[in-house]
Amino acid sequence: MQRFARLFLELDAQTGTAEKVAALARYFAEAPSADCAWAAAMLSGYRPRQAVSTAVLRQAAMQRAGLDEWLFEASYQAVGDLAETIALVLPPPAGASSDGLATWIEERLLTWRGLSPDDQIQRLHAAWDELDTPGRFLLTKLIGGGFRVGVSRLLVQRAIAQVSGLDPRQVAQRMMAFADARRAPTAQAWLRLVDPAETARLDAGQPYPFFLAHPLQAEPASLGPVDDWMAEWKYDGIRAQAVRREGGFWLWSRGEELITERFPELAAAFQALPDGTVLDGEILAWAPDAAAPMPFQALQTR
């Protein structure tokens, strides 16, 4: 947990993309596989359900810090963040835990859901007593479901590609299920993710190089009769490639970022395409009965 807490602070303090990728790569190179799996999933959007209510968190913190409610609330108003307030008002820890991120989540945090408030308070007190201020801050964020960090899924994929030696596009496709809240990440899933020998179904969704337009280097007449040419409107949409292979569907942006989840309508409609179909084109949206596509700004909301 302490290693991930340090990563969390480092990512929050850095503003440069290269520095964030480097910090992520160091973590993935050093941490155990189970911890890497949980870190990759959460940094990519996975969110465990809230384990303890906000009311219980407040009550546990006030009891452990020996603060009246009015003083705790005044501290919260001054700080502006509940997890940071709790981390700052708690007394120094009695010990230090060497357990990793996976152990803290699987054997502690996920087991607290459904316990009585008194039992949850006891477990919170014990947990806070094993962590320093950054660790307490991070744990409280995870418990309350408020975990957020200034790093995109794309940066996480770049860091994993750097550590594993895989192409970033392979990592992007392999990670599609990592942010799936229906199943928890595992060490085995992480090892498959970073194993260059894993191919077949894992890499089935890889796109072709995008077929891009280029300016003519000569006069049009020198390239043949004008009647042999074909032109079409260039609409202002999102350039994408739809890949339908081995029973799956993947939608890639021109920047080679997976955007399947942003367009569920296309994912549902393209399931009817024959297996092995790849479409390279422009994503457009039409309002009902409209004569022209919606503006690009409408697509940007996705």
GROMACS .gro file of C-alpha atoms in nm:
model
  302
    1MET     CA    1   0.000   0.000   0.000
    2GLN     CA    2   0.283   0.241   0.086
    3ARG     CA    3   0.442   0.192  -0.257
    4PHE     CA    4   0.114   0.273  -0.433
    5ALA     CA    5   0.059   0.571  -0.201
    6ARG     CA    6   0.398   0.709  -0.308
    7LEU     CA    7   0.305   0.659  -0.673
    8PHE     CA    8  -0.026   0.838  -0.612
    9LEU     CA    9   0.156   1.139  -0.465
   10GLU     CA   10   0.414   1.142  -0.743
   11LEU     CA   11   0.149   1.135  -1.015
   12ASP     CA   12  -0.043   1.412  -0.842
   13ALA     CA   13   0.269   1.629  -0.816
   14GLN     CA   14   0.389   1.583  -1.176
   15THR     CA   15   0.254   1.787  -1.465
   16GLY     CA   16   0.463   1.647  -1.750
   17THR     CA   17   0.347   1.344  -1.946
   18ALA     CA   18   0.694   1.187  -1.968
   19GLU     CA   19   0.744   1.214  -1.592
   20LYS     CA   20   0.409   1.048  -1.522
   21VAL     CA   21   0.481   0.762  -1.762
   22ALA     CA   22   0.824   0.714  -1.603
   23ALA     CA   23   0.673   0.701  -1.253
   24LEU     CA   24   0.413   0.447  -1.366
   25ALA     CA   25   0.678   0.235  -1.540
   26ARG     CA   26   0.892   0.227  -1.224
   27TYR     CA   27   0.596   0.107  -1.021
   28PHE     CA   28   0.501  -0.165  -1.270
   29ALA     CA   29   0.864  -0.282  -1.288
   30GLU     CA   30   0.903  -0.309  -0.910
   31ALA     CA   31   0.564  -0.403  -0.763
   32PRO     CA   32   0.434  -0.763  -0.726
   33SER     CA   33   0.206  -0.887  -1.006
   34ALA     CA   34  -0.111  -0.874  -0.794
   35ASP     CA   35  -0.041  -0.513  -0.695
   36CYS     CA   36   0.032  -0.421  -1.058
   37ALA     CA   37  -0.302  -0.572  -1.162
   38TRP     CA   38  -0.499  -0.365  -0.911
   39ALA     CA   39  -0.299  -0.048  -0.985
   40ALA     CA   40  -0.345  -0.081  -1.362
   41ALA     CA   41  -0.716  -0.146  -1.323
   42MET     CA   42  -0.785   0.144  -1.087
   43LEU     CA   43  -0.571   0.390  -1.279
   44SER     CA   44  -0.768   0.288  -1.590
   45GLY     CA   45  -1.110   0.347  -1.439
   46TYR     CA   46  -1.194   0.042  -1.224
   47ARG     CA   47  -1.375   0.149  -0.907
   48PRO     CA   48  -1.461  -0.092  -0.624
   49ARG     CA   49  -1.798  -0.021  -0.469
   50GLN     CA   50  -1.794   0.203  -0.164
   51ALA     CA   51  -1.702  -0.019   0.131
   52VAL     CA   52  -1.790   0.213   0.419
   53SER     CA   53  -2.039   0.498   0.430
   54THR     CA   54  -1.922   0.857   0.463
   55ALA     CA   55  -2.104   0.887   0.795
   56VAL     CA   56  -1.910   0.592   0.940
   57LEU     CA   57  -1.581   0.731   0.808
   58ARG     CA   58  -1.648   1.061   0.983
   59GLN     CA   59  -1.750   0.893   1.307
   60ALA     CA   60  -1.446   0.665   1.307
   61ALA     CA   61  -1.211   0.956   1.242
   62MET     CA   62  -1.361   1.171   1.517
   63GLN     CA   63  -1.335   0.884   1.767
   64ARG     CA   64  -0.976   0.799   1.674
   65ALA     CA   65  -0.865   1.165   1.677
   66GLY     CA   66  -1.064   1.252   1.991
   67LEU     CA   67  -1.232   1.547   1.820
   68ASP     CA   68  -1.578   1.693   1.879
   69GLU     CA   69  -1.797   1.705   1.572
   70TRP     CA   70  -1.782   2.084   1.544
   71LEU     CA   71  -1.400   2.081   1.540
   72PHE     CA   72  -1.384   1.801   1.284
   73GLU     CA   73  -1.632   1.987   1.062
   74ALA     CA   74  -1.432   2.309   1.096
   75SER     CA   75  -1.118   2.119   0.994
   76TYR     CA   76  -1.301   1.969   0.697
   77GLN     CA   77  -1.419   2.312   0.584
   78ALA     CA   78  -1.062   2.445   0.605
   79VAL     CA   79  -0.908   2.151   0.415
   80GLY     CA   80  -1.189   2.090   0.164
   81ASP     CA   81  -1.133   1.715   0.119
   82LEU     CA   82  -1.265   1.448   0.356
   83ALA     CA   83  -0.985   1.194   0.302
   84GLU     CA   84  -0.716   1.459   0.347
   85THR     CA   85  -0.888   1.591   0.660
   86ILE     CA   86  -0.900   1.244   0.812
   87ALA     CA   87  -0.535   1.175   0.725
   88LEU     CA   88  -0.427   1.501   0.890
   89VAL     CA   89  -0.627   1.483   1.214
   90LEU     CA   90  -0.546   1.121   1.305
   91PRO     CA   91  -0.277   1.062   1.568
   92PRO     CA   92   0.057   0.905   1.463
   93PRO     CA   93   0.038   0.535   1.370
   94ALA     CA   94   0.138   0.266   1.618
   95GLY     CA   95   0.312   0.054   1.356
   96ALA     CA   96   0.378   0.010   0.985
   97SER     CA   97   0.227  -0.239   0.741
   98SER     CA   98   0.431  -0.405   0.466
   99ASP     CA   99   0.121  -0.545   0.293
  100GLY     CA  100   0.082  -0.456  -0.073
  101LEU     CA  101  -0.208  -0.293  -0.252
  102ALA     CA  102  -0.375  -0.623  -0.348
  103THR     CA  103  -0.373  -0.751   0.011
  104TRP     CA  104  -0.519  -0.430   0.144
  105ILE     CA  105  -0.801  -0.434  -0.109
  106GLU     CA  106  -0.882  -0.805  -0.120
  107GLU     CA  107  -0.831  -0.905   0.243
  108ARG     CA  108  -0.940  -0.584   0.412
  109LEU     CA  109  -1.131  -0.322   0.216
  110LEU     CA  110  -1.358  -0.563   0.025
  111THR     CA  111  -1.438  -0.760   0.341
  112TRP     CA  112  -1.570  -0.455   0.530
  113ARG     CA  113  -1.879  -0.411   0.315
  114GLY     CA  114  -2.185  -0.542   0.499
  115LEU     CA  115  -2.031  -0.534   0.847
  116SER     CA  116  -2.202  -0.344   1.124
  117PRO     CA  117  -2.094   0.020   1.173
  118ASP     CA  118  -1.919  -0.069   1.500
  119ASP     CA  119  -1.719  -0.346   1.333
  120GLN     CA  120  -1.630  -0.117   1.045
  121ILE     CA  121  -1.507   0.151   1.288
  122GLN     CA  122  -1.284  -0.103   1.466
  123ARG     CA  123  -1.130  -0.213   1.136
  124LEU     CA  124  -1.079   0.147   1.027
  125HIS     CA  125  -0.897   0.230   1.349
  126ALA     CA  126  -0.670  -0.075   1.310
  127ALA     CA  127  -0.598   0.006   0.945
  128TRP     CA  128  -0.521   0.373   1.004
  129ASP     CA  129  -0.285   0.268   1.284
  130GLU     CA  130  -0.065   0.084   1.030
  131LEU     CA  131  -0.028   0.360   0.774
  132ASP     CA  132   0.144   0.696   0.749
  133THR     CA  133  -0.036   1.010   0.633
  134PRO     CA  134  -0.014   0.941   0.255
  135GLY     CA  135  -0.122   0.581   0.311
  136ARG     CA  136  -0.418   0.687   0.522
  137PHE     CA  137  -0.520   0.944   0.264
  138LEU     CA  138  -0.511   0.685  -0.016
  139LEU     CA  139  -0.691   0.416   0.184
  140THR     CA  140  -0.970   0.655   0.279
  141LYS     CA  141  -1.008   0.755  -0.087
  142LEU     CA  142  -1.035   0.388  -0.185
  143ILE     CA  143  -1.282   0.313   0.094
  144GLY     CA  144  -1.509   0.605   0.009
  145GLY     CA  145  -1.504   0.546  -0.366
  146GLY     CA  146  -1.344   0.885  -0.432
  147PHE     CA  147  -1.019   0.763  -0.584
  148ARG     CA  148  -0.912   0.999  -0.863
  149VAL     CA  149  -0.567   1.072  -1.005
  150GLY     CA  150  -0.449   1.295  -1.287
  151VAL     CA  151  -0.341   1.024  -1.527
  152SER     CA  152  -0.522   0.893  -1.835
  153ARG     CA  153  -0.568   0.532  -1.941
  154LEU     CA  154  -0.348   0.610  -2.240
  155LEU     CA  155  -0.053   0.699  -2.014
  156VAL     CA  156  -0.104   0.378  -1.816
  157GLN     CA  157  -0.096   0.181  -2.141
  158ARG     CA  158   0.223   0.356  -2.250
  159ALA     CA  159   0.392   0.274  -1.921
  160ILE     CA  160   0.291  -0.093  -1.940
  161ALA     CA  161   0.413  -0.109  -2.301
  162GLN     CA  162   0.745   0.036  -2.187
  163VAL     CA  163   0.787  -0.225  -1.913
  164SER     CA  164   0.665  -0.524  -2.115
  165GLY     CA  165   0.819  -0.443  -2.452
  166LEU     CA  166   0.479  -0.474  -2.621
  167ASP     CA  167   0.336  -0.238  -2.880
  168PRO     CA  168   0.114   0.021  -2.703
  169ARG     CA  169  -0.176  -0.083  -2.929
  170GLN     CA  170  -0.146  -0.440  -2.806
  171VAL     CA  171  -0.155  -0.319  -2.447
  172ALA     CA  172  -0.458  -0.100  -2.520
  173GLN     CA  173  -0.655  -0.391  -2.660
  174ARG     CA  174  -0.548  -0.636  -2.390
  175MET     CA  175  -0.654  -0.391  -2.120
  176MET     CA  176  -1.014  -0.363  -2.236
  177ALA     CA  177  -1.137  -0.593  -1.957
  178PHE     CA  178  -0.916  -0.446  -1.685
  179ALA     CA  179  -1.160  -0.166  -1.600
  180ASP     CA  180  -1.455  -0.407  -1.594
  181ALA     CA  181  -1.619  -0.370  -1.252
  182ARG     CA  182  -1.779  -0.715  -1.284
  183ARG     CA  183  -1.451  -0.895  -1.212
  184ALA     CA  184  -1.156  -0.810  -0.995
  185PRO     CA  185  -0.806  -0.794  -1.145
  186THR     CA  186  -0.567  -1.078  -1.062
  187ALA     CA  187  -0.195  -1.151  -1.075
  188GLN     CA  188  -0.262  -1.408  -1.349
  189ALA     CA  189  -0.443  -1.147  -1.559
  190TRP     CA  190  -0.150  -0.909  -1.519
  191LEU     CA  191   0.103  -1.173  -1.627
  192ARG     CA  192  -0.104  -1.247  -1.938
  193LEU     CA  193  -0.131  -0.876  -2.010
  194VAL     CA  194   0.247  -0.821  -2.017
  195ASP     CA  195   0.349  -1.156  -2.170
  196PRO     CA  196   0.476  -1.102  -2.530
  197ALA     CA  197   0.399  -1.468  -2.602
  198GLU     CA  198   0.025  -1.415  -2.544
  199THR     CA  199  -0.133  -1.369  -2.885
  200ALA     CA  200  -0.440  -1.514  -3.062
  201ARG     CA  201  -0.761  -1.382  -2.903
  202LEU     CA  202  -0.579  -1.119  -2.696
  203ASP     CA  203  -0.445  -0.947  -3.009
  204ALA     CA  204  -0.734  -1.018  -3.245
  205GLY     CA  205  -0.860  -0.660  -3.231
  206GLN     CA  206  -0.544  -0.494  -3.363
  207PRO     CA  207  -0.622  -0.236  -3.635
  208TYR     CA  208  -0.452  -0.194  -3.971
  209PRO     CA  209  -0.244   0.119  -4.034
  210PHE     CA  210  -0.489   0.402  -4.104
  211PHE     CA  211  -0.533   0.481  -4.473
  212LEU     CA  212  -0.461   0.852  -4.469
  213ALA     CA  213  -0.497   1.111  -4.746
  214HIS     CA  214  -0.190   1.289  -4.881
  215PRO     CA  215  -0.158   1.601  -5.099
  216LEU     CA  216  -0.083   1.546  -5.466
  217GLN     CA  217   0.278   1.600  -5.565
  218ALA     CA  218   0.182   1.680  -5.926
  219GLU     CA  219  -0.095   1.840  -6.130
  220PRO     CA  220  -0.416   1.631  -6.129
  221ALA     CA  221  -0.413   1.609  -6.509
  222SER     CA  222  -0.083   1.422  -6.498
  223LEU     CA  223  -0.247   1.138  -6.304
  224GLY     CA  224  -0.501   1.046  -6.570
  225PRO     CA  225  -0.834   1.162  -6.711
  226VAL     CA  226  -1.054   1.351  -6.467
  227ASP     CA  227  -1.342   1.117  -6.552
  228ASP     CA  228  -1.148   0.832  -6.387
  229TRP     CA  229  -1.143   1.014  -6.052
  230MET     CA  230  -1.397   0.980  -5.772
  231ALA     CA  231  -1.464   1.239  -5.502
  232GLU     CA  232  -1.677   1.243  -5.192
  233TRP     CA  233  -1.768   1.489  -4.918
  234LYS     CA  234  -1.528   1.514  -4.625
  235TYR     CA  235  -1.749   1.535  -4.318
  236ASP     CA  236  -1.620   1.663  -3.987
  237GLY     CA  237  -1.640   1.356  -3.764
  238ILE     CA  238  -1.404   1.128  -3.572
  239ARG     CA  239  -1.170   0.917  -3.781
  240ALA     CA  240  -1.191   0.558  -3.663
  241GLN     CA  241  -1.137   0.196  -3.754
  242ALA     CA  242  -1.391  -0.072  -3.662
  243VAL     CA  243  -1.250  -0.422  -3.622
  244ARG     CA  244  -1.476  -0.729  -3.606
  245ARG     CA  245  -1.277  -1.047  -3.542
  246GLU     CA  246  -1.312  -1.374  -3.350
  247GLY     CA  247  -1.652  -1.280  -3.213
  248GLY     CA  248  -1.532  -0.948  -3.069
  249PHE     CA  249  -1.555  -0.583  -3.171
  250TRP     CA  250  -1.302  -0.303  -3.127
  251LEU     CA  251  -1.326   0.063  -3.226
  252TRP     CA  252  -0.999   0.255  -3.261
  253SER     CA  253  -0.938   0.627  -3.302
  254ARG     CA  254  -0.682   0.757  -3.548
  255GLY     CA  255  -0.453   0.813  -3.249
  256GLU     CA  256  -0.471   0.435  -3.191
  257GLU     CA  257  -0.674   0.469  -2.873
  258LEU     CA  258  -0.956   0.225  -2.802
  259ILE     CA  259  -1.287   0.414  -2.796
  260THR     CA  260  -1.527   0.117  -2.809
  261GLU     CA  261  -1.694   0.202  -2.478
  262ARG     CA  262  -1.766   0.560  -2.589
  263PHE     CA  263  -1.990   0.444  -2.875
  264PRO     CA  264  -2.209   0.157  -2.751
  265GLU     CA  265  -2.448   0.212  -3.044
  266LEU     CA  266  -2.174   0.120  -3.290
  267ALA     CA  267  -2.057  -0.172  -3.079
  268ALA     CA  268  -2.411  -0.312  -3.082
  269ALA     CA  269  -2.478  -0.245  -3.451
  270PHE     CA  270  -2.144  -0.377  -3.577
  271GLN     CA  271  -2.193  -0.713  -3.408
  272ALA     CA  272  -2.398  -0.795  -3.720
  273LEU     CA  273  -2.091  -0.755  -3.944
  274PRO     CA  274  -1.931  -1.075  -4.075
  275ASP     CA  275  -1.638  -1.193  -3.867
  276GLY     CA  276  -1.314  -1.061  -4.018
  277THR     CA  277  -1.460  -0.726  -4.132
  278VAL     CA  278  -1.254  -0.407  -4.081
  279LEU     CA  279  -1.401  -0.065  -4.166
  280ASP     CA  280  -1.183   0.245  -4.188
  281GLY     CA  281  -1.379   0.569  -4.198
  282GLU     CA  282  -1.540   0.859  -4.016
  283ILE     CA  283  -1.778   0.839  -3.719
  284LEU     CA  284  -2.073   1.070  -3.779
  285ALA     CA  285  -2.396   1.133  -3.591
  286TRP     CA  286  -2.730   1.220  -3.750
  287ALA     CA  287  -3.030   1.362  -3.570
  288PRO     CA  288  -3.360   1.196  -3.676
  289ASP     CA  289  -3.475   1.319  -4.021
  290ALA     CA  290  -3.182   1.560  -4.046
  291ALA     CA  291  -3.037   1.640  -4.390
  292ALA     CA  292  -2.681   1.675  -4.262
  293PRO     CA  293  -2.472   1.522  -3.983
  294MET     CA  294  -2.449   1.679  -3.642
  295PRO     CA  295  -2.150   1.908  -3.575
  296PHE     CA  296  -1.820   1.772  -3.449
  297GLN     CA  297  -1.888   1.927  -3.108
  298ALA     CA  298  -2.170   1.675  -3.056
  299LEU     CA  299  -1.924   1.388  -3.098
  300GLN     CA  300  -1.677   1.548  -2.859
  301THR     CA  301  -1.923   1.496  -2.573
  302ARG     CA  302  -1.837   1.126  -2.594
   0.00000   0.00000   0.00000
